[in-house]
Each structure stands twice: as C-alpha cells, then as structure tokens.
CSV table of C-alpha atoms in Angstrom, one decimal:
chain,number,residue,atom,x,y,z
D,505,MET,CA,0.0,0.0,0.0
D,506,SER,CA,1.2,3.4,-0.8
D,507,LEU,CA,-1.4,6.2,-0.5
D,508,VAL,CA,-4.0,4.3,-2.6
D,509,PHE,CA,-6.4,1.6,-1.3
D,510,ASN,CA,-5.3,-1.9,-2.4
D,511,ALA,CA,-7.2,-4.9,-0.9
D,512,LYS,CA,-4.4,-7.2,-2.0
D,513,ALA,CA,-1.6,-5.3,-0.3
D,514,TYR,CA,-1.6,-7.5,2.8
D,515,PRO,CA,-2.5,-11.1,3.5
D,516,ALA,CA,-6.1,-11.7,4.3
D,517,GLY,CA,-6.7,-11.7,8.1
D,518,SER,CA,-3.5,-9.9,8.9
D,519,SER,CA,-3.6,-6.9,11.3
D,520,LYS,CA,-2.6,-4.6,8.5
D,521,ALA,CA,-5.4,-5.9,6.2
D,522,LYS,CA,-7.9,-5.3,9.0
D,523,ILE,CA,-6.7,-1.7,9.5
D,524,LEU,CA,-7.0,-1.1,5.8
D,525,ALA,CA,-10.5,-2.4,5.9
D,526,GLU,CA,-11.3,-0.1,8.7
D,527,GLN,CA,-9.9,2.9,6.8
D,528,TRP,CA,-12.0,1.9,3.7
D,529,ASN,CA,-15.2,1.6,5.8
D,530,GLN,CA,-14.7,5.0,7.3
D,531,LEU,CA,-14.1,6.6,3.8
D,532,SER,CA,-17.3,4.8,2.6
D,533,ASP,CA,-19.2,6.4,5.4
D,534,PHE,CA,-17.9,9.8,4.5
D,535,ARG,CA,-18.8,9.3,0.8
D,536,ALA,CA,-22.3,8.0,1.6
D,537,ALA,CA,-23.0,11.1,3.8
D,538,GLY,CA,-22.2,13.4,1.0
D,539,GLU,CA,-23.0,11.8,-2.3
D,540,ALA,CA,-26.8,11.9,-2.2
D,541,GLY,CA,-26.7,15.1,-4.1
D,542,LEU,CA,-24.5,13.6,-6.8
D,543,ALA,CA,-26.6,10.5,-7.4
D,544,GLN,CA,-29.3,12.1,-9.6
D,545,ALA,CA,-26.8,13.9,-11.8
D,546,MET,CA,-24.7,10.8,-12.2
D,547,THR,CA,-27.7,8.7,-13.0
D,548,ASN,CA,-28.8,11.1,-15.7
D,549,ALA,CA,-25.3,10.8,-17.2
D,550,GLY,CA,-25.3,7.0,-17.0
D,551,ARG,CA,-22.5,7.0,-14.4
D,552,THR,CA,-22.3,5.9,-10.8
D,553,PRO,CA,-20.5,7.6,-7.8
D,554,ALA,CA,-18.0,4.8,-7.9
D,555,ASP,CA,-17.1,5.6,-11.5
D,556,THR,CA,-16.5,9.2,-10.6
D,557,TYR,CA,-14.4,8.4,-7.5
D,558,ARG,CA,-12.2,6.1,-9.7
D,559,GLU,CA,-11.5,9.1,-11.9
D,560,PHE,CA,-10.9,11.4,-8.9
D,561,ASP,CA,-8.5,8.9,-7.3
D,562,SER,CA,-6.9,7.5,-10.4
D,563,THR,CA,-3.8,9.7,-9.9
D,564,THR,CA,-3.2,9.0,-6.3
D,565,LYS,CA,-0.7,6.2,-6.9
D,566,ILE,CA,2.4,8.3,-7.7
D,567,GLU,CA,5.0,6.4,-9.7
D,568,VAL,CA,8.3,6.0,-8.0
D,569,VAL,CA,10.6,7.6,-10.6
D,570,ALA,CA,13.9,9.4,-10.4
D,571,ALA,CA,12.4,12.8,-11.2
D,572,GLY,CA,13.0,15.5,-8.6
D,573,HIS,CA,9.4,16.3,-7.9
D,574,LEU,CA,8.2,14.4,-4.8
D,575,ALA,CA,11.0,11.9,-5.4
D,576,LEU,CA,11.9,11.1,-1.8
D,577,LEU,CA,8.3,11.3,-0.6
D,578,THR,CA,7.2,8.6,-3.0
D,579,ARG,CA,9.9,6.3,-1.7
D,580,VAL,CA,9.1,6.9,1.9
D,581,LEU,CA,5.3,6.5,1.4
D,582,ALA,CA,6.0,3.1,-0.2
D,583,VAL,CA,7.2,1.9,3.2
D,584,ASN,CA,4.5,2.6,5.8
D,585,LYS,CA,2.8,1.5,8.9
D,586,PRO,CA,-1.0,1.6,8.6
D,587,VAL,CA,-2.8,2.5,11.8
D,588,ASN,CA,-6.4,3.2,12.8
D,589,ILE,CA,-7.5,6.8,12.1
D,590,GLY,CA,-8.2,7.3,15.8
D,591,LYS,CA,-4.5,7.0,16.7
D,592,GLU,CA,-3.2,10.6,16.9
D,593,VAL,CA,0.1,9.3,18.2
D,594,TYR,CA,2.0,6.2,17.0
D,595,GLU,CA,4.5,4.7,19.5
D,596,TYR,CA,7.1,2.0,19.2
D,597,ARG,CA,9.1,0.2,21.9
D,598,GLN,CA,12.8,0.6,22.3
D,599,ALA,CA,14.7,-2.3,24.0
D,600,SER,CA,18.1,-2.1,25.6
D,601,ARG,CA,20.9,-4.6,25.4
D,602,SER,CA,21.2,-6.9,28.3
D,603,GLY,CA,23.4,-9.6,29.9
D,604,THR,CA,27.0,-9.7,31.0
D,605,ALA,CA,28.9,-12.8,29.8
D,606,VAL,CA,31.7,-14.4,31.8
D,607,THR,CA,34.5,-16.9,31.1
D,608,SER,CA,36.0,-19.4,33.6
D,609,MET,CA,37.6,-22.8,33.6
D,610,SER,CA,35.4,-24.2,36.4
D,611,GLY,CA,32.1,-22.8,35.4
D,612,GLN,CA,31.7,-21.5,39.0
D,613,LYS,CA,32.2,-17.8,38.3
D,614,THR,CA,29.4,-15.7,39.5
D,615,VAL,CA,26.9,-14.9,36.7
D,616,THR,CA,25.2,-11.5,36.7
D,617,ILE,CA,21.5,-11.8,36.1
D,618,ASP,CA,20.2,-9.0,33.9
D,619,HIS,CA,17.2,-8.1,31.7
D,620,THR,CA,16.3,-5.7,28.9
D,621,ALA,CA,14.9,-2.3,29.8
D,622,TYR,CA,12.3,-0.6,27.7
D,623,SER,CA,11.4,2.9,26.6
D,624,TYR,CA,8.9,4.4,24.1
D,625,ALA,CA,9.1,6.9,21.3
D,626,GLY,CA,6.8,7.9,18.5
D,627,THR,CA,5.3,10.4,16.2
D,628,ILE,CA,2.0,12.2,15.6
D,629,VAL,CA,-0.3,11.3,12.7
D,630,PRO,CA,-1.9,14.5,11.4
D,631,ILE,CA,-4.7,14.9,8.8
D,632,HIS,CA,-3.8,16.8,5.7
D,633,ASP,CA,-6.7,18.2,3.6
D,634,GLU,CA,-7.2,20.0,0.4
D,635,GLY,CA,-10.6,21.1,-1.1
D,636,PHE,CA,-11.9,21.6,-4.6
D,637,GLY,CA,-15.3,22.2,-6.2
D,638,ARG,CA,-17.6,23.9,-8.7
D,639,PRO,CA,-20.6,26.2,-8.3
D,640,TRP,CA,-23.8,24.3,-8.9
D,641,ARG,CA,-24.8,26.2,-12.0
D,642,GLN,CA,-21.4,25.8,-13.5
D,643,LYS,CA,-21.6,22.1,-12.9
D,644,ALA,CA,-25.0,22.0,-14.5
D,645,ALA,CA,-23.6,23.7,-17.6
D,646,MET,CA,-20.9,21.0,-17.8
D,647,GLU,CA,-23.3,18.0,-17.4
D,648,SER,CA,-22.9,17.1,-21.1
D,649,GLU,CA,-19.2,16.4,-20.3
D,650,MET,CA,-19.9,15.3,-16.8
D,651,PHE,CA,-17.2,16.1,-14.3
D,652,ASP,CA,-14.3,16.5,-16.8
D,653,ALA,CA,-13.4,19.8,-15.2
D,654,LEU,CA,-13.7,18.4,-11.7
D,655,VAL,CA,-11.3,15.6,-12.6
D,656,ASP,CA,-8.8,18.3,-13.6
D,657,ASP,CA,-9.5,20.1,-10.3
D,658,ALA,CA,-9.0,16.8,-8.4
D,659,ARG,CA,-5.6,16.3,-10.1
D,660,GLU,CA,-4.4,19.7,-9.2
D,661,ALA,CA,-5.8,19.6,-5.7
D,662,GLU,CA,-3.9,16.3,-5.2
D,663,ARG,CA,-0.6,17.8,-6.5
D,664,THR,CA,-1.0,20.6,-4.0
D,665,LEU,CA,-1.9,18.2,-1.2
D,666,MET,CA,1.1,15.9,-1.9
D,667,GLU,CA,3.5,18.9,-2.0
D,668,HIS,CA,2.0,19.9,1.4
D,669,VAL,CA,2.7,16.5,2.8
D,670,GLU,CA,6.2,16.6,1.4
D,671,LYS,CA,6.8,20.0,3.1
D,672,TYR,CA,5.6,18.4,6.3
D,673,MET,CA,8.1,15.6,5.9
D,674,PHE,CA,10.9,18.1,5.6
D,675,GLU,CA,9.6,20.9,8.0
D,676,GLY,CA,7.2,19.2,10.4
D,677,ASN,CA,5.3,21.5,12.8
D,678,SER,CA,5.2,22.4,16.5
D,679,THR,CA,2.4,20.1,17.5
D,680,VAL,CA,3.2,17.8,20.4
D,681,ILE,CA,0.9,15.2,21.8
D,682,LYS,CA,1.9,13.0,24.8
D,683,GLY,CA,5.4,14.0,24.3
D,684,ALA,CA,5.5,13.0,20.6
D,685,GLY,CA,5.8,15.3,17.6
D,686,TRP,CA,7.6,15.7,14.3
D,687,THR,CA,9.6,18.8,13.4
D,688,GLY,CA,10.8,17.5,10.1
D,689,LEU,CA,13.9,16.0,8.6
D,690,ARG,CA,15.6,19.4,8.8
D,691,ASN,CA,15.0,19.8,12.6
D,692,ASP,CA,13.7,16.7,14.4
D,693,SER,CA,15.8,15.4,17.3
D,694,SER,CA,15.4,11.8,16.0
D,695,VAL,CA,17.3,12.8,12.9
D,696,ILE,CA,21.1,13.2,12.9
D,697,GLN,CA,21.8,16.9,12.1
D,698,ALA,CA,25.2,17.3,10.3
D,699,THR,CA,27.1,19.9,8.4
D,700,VAL,CA,28.3,19.7,4.8
D,701,ALA,CA,31.9,20.8,4.9
D,702,VAL,CA,32.4,21.3,1.1
D,703,ASP,CA,30.4,22.8,-1.7
D,704,THR,CA,29.0,19.8,-3.5
D,705,THR,CA,27.5,22.0,-6.2
D,706,SER,CA,30.8,23.6,-7.4
D,707,THR,CA,32.9,22.5,-10.3
D,708,ALA,CA,35.8,24.2,-8.5
D,709,VAL,CA,35.7,21.3,-6.0
D,710,SER,CA,37.2,18.1,-7.3
D,711,GLY,CA,35.2,14.9,-7.7
D,712,LYS,CA,37.3,13.1,-5.2
D,713,VAL,CA,36.7,15.8,-2.5
D,714,ILE,CA,33.0,15.6,-3.1
D,715,ARG,CA,33.0,11.8,-3.0
D,716,ASP,CA,35.0,11.9,0.2
D,717,GLU,CA,32.5,14.2,1.8
D,718,PHE,CA,29.7,11.9,0.9
D,719,LYS,CA,31.7,9.1,2.5
D,720,ARG,CA,32.3,11.1,5.7
D,721,LEU,CA,28.6,11.8,6.1
D,722,LYS,CA,27.7,8.2,5.2
D,723,ASP,CA,30.0,6.9,7.9
D,724,ILE,CA,28.2,9.1,10.5
D,725,ILE,CA,25.0,7.1,10.1
D,726,ARG,CA,26.5,3.8,9.0
D,727,ILE,CA,29.4,3.4,11.4
D,728,THR,CA,28.9,5.8,14.2
D,729,ASN,CA,25.1,5.0,14.4
D,730,LYS,CA,25.5,1.4,13.3
D,731,CYS,CA,22.7,1.8,10.6
D,732,THR,CA,23.8,-1.0,8.2
D,733,GLY,CA,20.7,-1.1,6.0
D,734,ASN,CA,20.7,0.1,2.4
D,735,LEU,CA,20.8,3.9,2.5
D,736,VAL,CA,18.9,6.2,0.0
D,737,VAL,CA,20.8,9.5,-0.5
D,738,GLY,CA,18.7,12.6,-1.4
D,739,ILE,CA,20.5,15.5,-3.1
D,740,SER,CA,19.5,18.8,-4.6
D,741,ASN,CA,19.1,19.7,-8.3
D,742,ALA,CA,22.3,21.7,-8.0
D,743,THR,CA,24.3,18.8,-6.5
D,744,ALA,CA,22.9,16.4,-9.1
D,745,GLY,CA,24.2,18.6,-11.8
D,746,ARG,CA,27.7,18.5,-10.3
D,747,ILE,CA,28.0,14.8,-9.6
D,748,GLU,CA,26.9,13.8,-13.1
D,749,LEU,CA,30.2,15.1,-14.4
D,750,GLU,CA,33.3,12.9,-14.7
D,751,PHE,CA,35.1,11.9,-11.6
D,752,SER,CA,38.5,12.4,-13.0
D,753,GLU,CA,39.4,15.9,-14.3
D,754,VAL,CA,42.5,14.6,-16.1
D,755,ASN,CA,41.5,11.4,-17.9
D,756,GLU,CA,38.1,10.9,-19.6
D,757,THR,CA,37.0,7.5,-18.3
D,758,GLY,CA,33.2,7.9,-18.4
D,759,VAL,CA,33.0,7.4,-14.7
D,760,THR,CA,31.0,10.1,-13.0
D,761,VAL,CA,31.2,11.4,-9.4
D,762,GLN,CA,27.8,9.8,-8.8
D,763,ASP,CA,29.2,6.4,-10.0
D,764,MET,CA,31.9,6.7,-7.4
D,765,ILE,CA,29.4,7.7,-4.7
D,766,LEU,CA,27.3,4.6,-5.5
D,767,LYS,CA,30.4,2.4,-5.0
D,768,LEU,CA,30.6,3.5,-1.3
D,769,SER,CA,29.4,0.6,0.9
D,770,GLY,CA,25.9,0.9,2.2
D,771,ILE,CA,24.5,3.4,-0.4
D,772,SER,CA,21.8,1.8,-2.6
D,773,GLU,CA,20.5,4.9,-4.5
D,774,VAL,CA,21.2,8.5,-5.1
D,775,VAL,CA,17.9,10.5,-5.6
D,776,GLU,CA,17.6,14.0,-7.0
D,777,ASP,CA,14.8,15.7,-5.0
D,778,ALA,CA,13.5,19.1,-5.9
D,779,SER,CA,12.7,20.1,-2.3
D,780,LEU,CA,16.4,20.0,-1.3
D,781,ALA,CA,18.4,23.1,-2.0
D,782,ASP,CA,22.1,23.8,-2.7
D,783,ASN,CA,24.3,21.6,-0.4
D,784,GLU,CA,21.4,19.9,1.5
D,785,ILE,CA,21.9,16.1,1.6
D,786,VAL,CA,19.9,13.4,3.4
D,787,PHE,CA,20.7,9.8,4.1
D,788,LEU,CA,17.7,7.6,4.9
D,789,PHE,CA,17.3,4.0,5.9
D,790,ILE,CA,13.8,3.6,4.4
D,791,ASP,CA,12.5,0.6,6.2
D,792,GLU,CA,9.9,-0.2,9.0
D,793,GLN,CA,12.9,-0.4,11.3
D,794,GLY,CA,14.2,2.9,10.0
D,795,PHE,CA,12.6,6.0,8.4
D,796,HIS,CA,9.1,5.4,7.2
D,797,SER,CA,5.6,6.8,7.0
D,798,VAL,CA,2.7,6.1,9.4
D,799,VAL,CA,-0.7,6.2,7.5
D,800,GLY,CA,-4.0,6.6,9.3
D,801,MET,CA,-5.9,7.2,6.0
D,802,PRO,CA,-4.7,6.7,2.4
D,803,LEU,CA,-5.2,9.7,0.1
D,804,SER,CA,-8.8,9.7,-1.0
D,805,THR,CA,-11.7,11.9,-2.1
D,806,TYR,CA,-15.1,12.5,-0.6
D,807,PRO,CA,-17.9,15.1,-1.1
D,808,GLU,CA,-19.1,17.6,1.4
D,809,VAL,CA,-22.8,17.4,2.3
D,810,ARG,CA,-25.0,19.5,0.1
D,811,MET,CA,-27.8,21.0,2.1
D,812,SER,CA,-29.9,22.4,-0.8
D,813,PRO,CA,-30.3,21.8,-4.5
D,814,ARG,CA,-28.5,25.0,-5.2
D,815,ALA,CA,-25.5,24.2,-3.0
D,816,ASP,CA,-22.1,24.1,-4.6
D,817,PHE,CA,-20.5,20.7,-5.4
D,818,ASN,CA,-17.5,20.6,-3.1
D,819,PHE,CA,-15.0,17.8,-2.5
D,820,VAL,CA,-12.2,17.1,0.0
D,821,LYS,CA,-8.9,15.4,-0.8
D,822,SER,CA,-7.6,14.0,2.5
D,823,THR,CA,-4.9,11.8,4.0
D,824,ALA,CA,-3.7,11.1,7.5
D,825,VAL,CA,0.1,10.5,7.4
D,826,GLY,CA,3.0,11.2,9.7
D,827,PHE,CA,6.7,10.4,9.5
D,828,LEU,CA,8.9,8.4,11.9
D,829,ALA,CA,12.7,8.2,12.1
D,830,LYS,CA,13.2,5.2,14.5
D,831,GLN,CA,16.1,5.2,16.9
D,832,SER,CA,17.4,2.7,19.4
D,833,LYS,CA,17.2,3.1,23.2
D,834,ALA,CA,20.9,4.0,23.2
D,835,GLY,CA,20.1,6.9,20.7
D,836,LEU,CA,21.5,5.4,17.5
D,837,LYS,CA,19.6,6.9,14.6
D,838,THR,CA,18.4,5.9,11.1
D,839,ALA,CA,18.2,9.2,9.2
D,840,LEU,CA,20.6,12.0,8.6
D,841,PHE,CA,20.1,15.5,7.3
D,842,ALA,CA,23.1,17.7,6.4
D,843,ALA,CA,23.4,21.2,5.1
D,844,ALA,CA,26.1,23.8,4.8
D,845,SER,CA,26.8,25.8,8.0
C-alpha cells in the first residue's frame, strides 16, 4: 500500500489488512453522507458515484521515478505502517541490550542476572486536507461532459496536497501530543543533524573531494550510528548537476562522481529531490525499522454534504500521514540531514 487503497496489499486476516478495511469503511461512510446530491446527476449521465471516484482517485498512486518532484516522498510512502485513524500518536518500543557474559575454567564464576529495559518513542499522525469544487450552475452547464473539469480540479488539488505532505516531511510542525511530535527532517531530534563541509555544487571542488565528503557523512550514520541497512541518499538539483560530471578531471574515463558515490558501501541509491536546496543532503534507511511513514488514512476523495439543490458541489482530498525516524534506546539513529553551515 502506498497512498492508494489496495485490498491485496496485505495477507487476508492480517492486522494490516484489518486496519486497511477499517480505513475503507470510514471513507465509505464519508462518501455515503455526501453523495446523495450527486446520485441524480450521475444517473442522468449514466454513471455511478464509484465511476467518478475512480477518476478522482486515479492519480493517487504516484509512480516512483527518479524525477525530482516528490522523489523522496514517494519512496518513503511506499514503506509505511497503517494505523487506525483514531490514533493521533503512533508509538514504538525501544529495547536495551542486556546480559554480562563471563569466562572461567570451572564454570563456577558468578553470573550476573540481567534483563532488557524498555522505553517508548513515537510520532504524531496529522490529517492533511485540500478542497476543490464547482458552483452548482457551472456544474449544470458541464453536465454534457460530466465532471471533466472536476477531474482536472481533483488532479491539481492532489498535487497541492502531496506537496504539502512533502513539506511536512521536511519541515514538520510544532504540534506535540503525549510528548510525541515531528519537526521535520531538517529539525527533528530523532534525525542526525550534520554539516556539509564542502560545496557539493561547485565545479571548483574536485570529484574526489565531493566523493570523500559523501563518505564522511555516510560513515556518521552507517558506522557511528550502526545503521547498516541500504541507504537512500537525497540530493538537490544543483548537486545532481555537479555529480553527473566525470570523476577524473584529467582522464576521460566515463566514470562520474555519482558512480563513485554509489560504490561506497551501504549506499543503494542517489535520488535527486526538488525540495532539497544547494548543499542539502539526506541519508535515509527507508524501512519499517528505520525511516518510514505512518498512515491513518490513504489519500482519498469524498464530497461535502449539500444542504440544498443550489448548494455548490465541493469535495475534499484527504490523507492522514506522519513520519517516523526510528532510533534505538541508546540513541542510535536511522536518518541524517546535512546542510552547509
């Protein structure tokens, strides 16, 4: 499941499948409450509300491509934890190491009895909304084409909403509930905050120096924080333009700076993301044990209730999604954000 409902995403009877069913039932209730005013117009046009919603929601599955627009967001949304919409806060348990092993020839050395200790951390799961609609007379004038303009409105509303969710991923907000919050990749205490020491956008800086800087940053999360999973590296458009050039400034080998970065152990992908600027770089272990999204409601569309025949036809695009950078009880982290000082 990304941000689109998919009944086959999880095994039947699993907890995730049950949560997805709960989310679908709630959306169905929202739609039933508001679609009475749509039914007559759709019947006249030979269409059903379900047909219209398929058109409204047909663009919600964003393709995971290397383009800079929403590039990191699509990858993060592809790895998510579905939760009931009632959960404003999602928590996870952190377990400590335990035990003190001993060595002796007799086997009579005193053994220390120990056990793991636990603590909890988490994130909030806010609701993100965007609205669109048409005046009732304008819709009446378009009935021969039936909702074509509203489909365009839905697509643009969705783009705005997804960009808003992406901004939340990077910037977060100040909301704190039960001690949990999310202040974004650029600021959150669960994310390693580092400094980029060289200008990764400049042709005046050699390919080797740039590659070595990526290695230094990578080692902070991979070695110092012991995050050994495959890392996705996010870079700005400016940095992407620099690292596509050849690594060697003397011999034309066809090997680019990016090729050399991808040879660094632990890095699985370098992604150009339009929301990153200049020397900003992120390293993410995108996994349920690392950095991932928490989804209380996939992105979907439902109508507002019309109280009279002359009421406007208004719709809401909505999703409930938060972001979580898991860390161990000892404070070892799975996400890194770096920028120039």
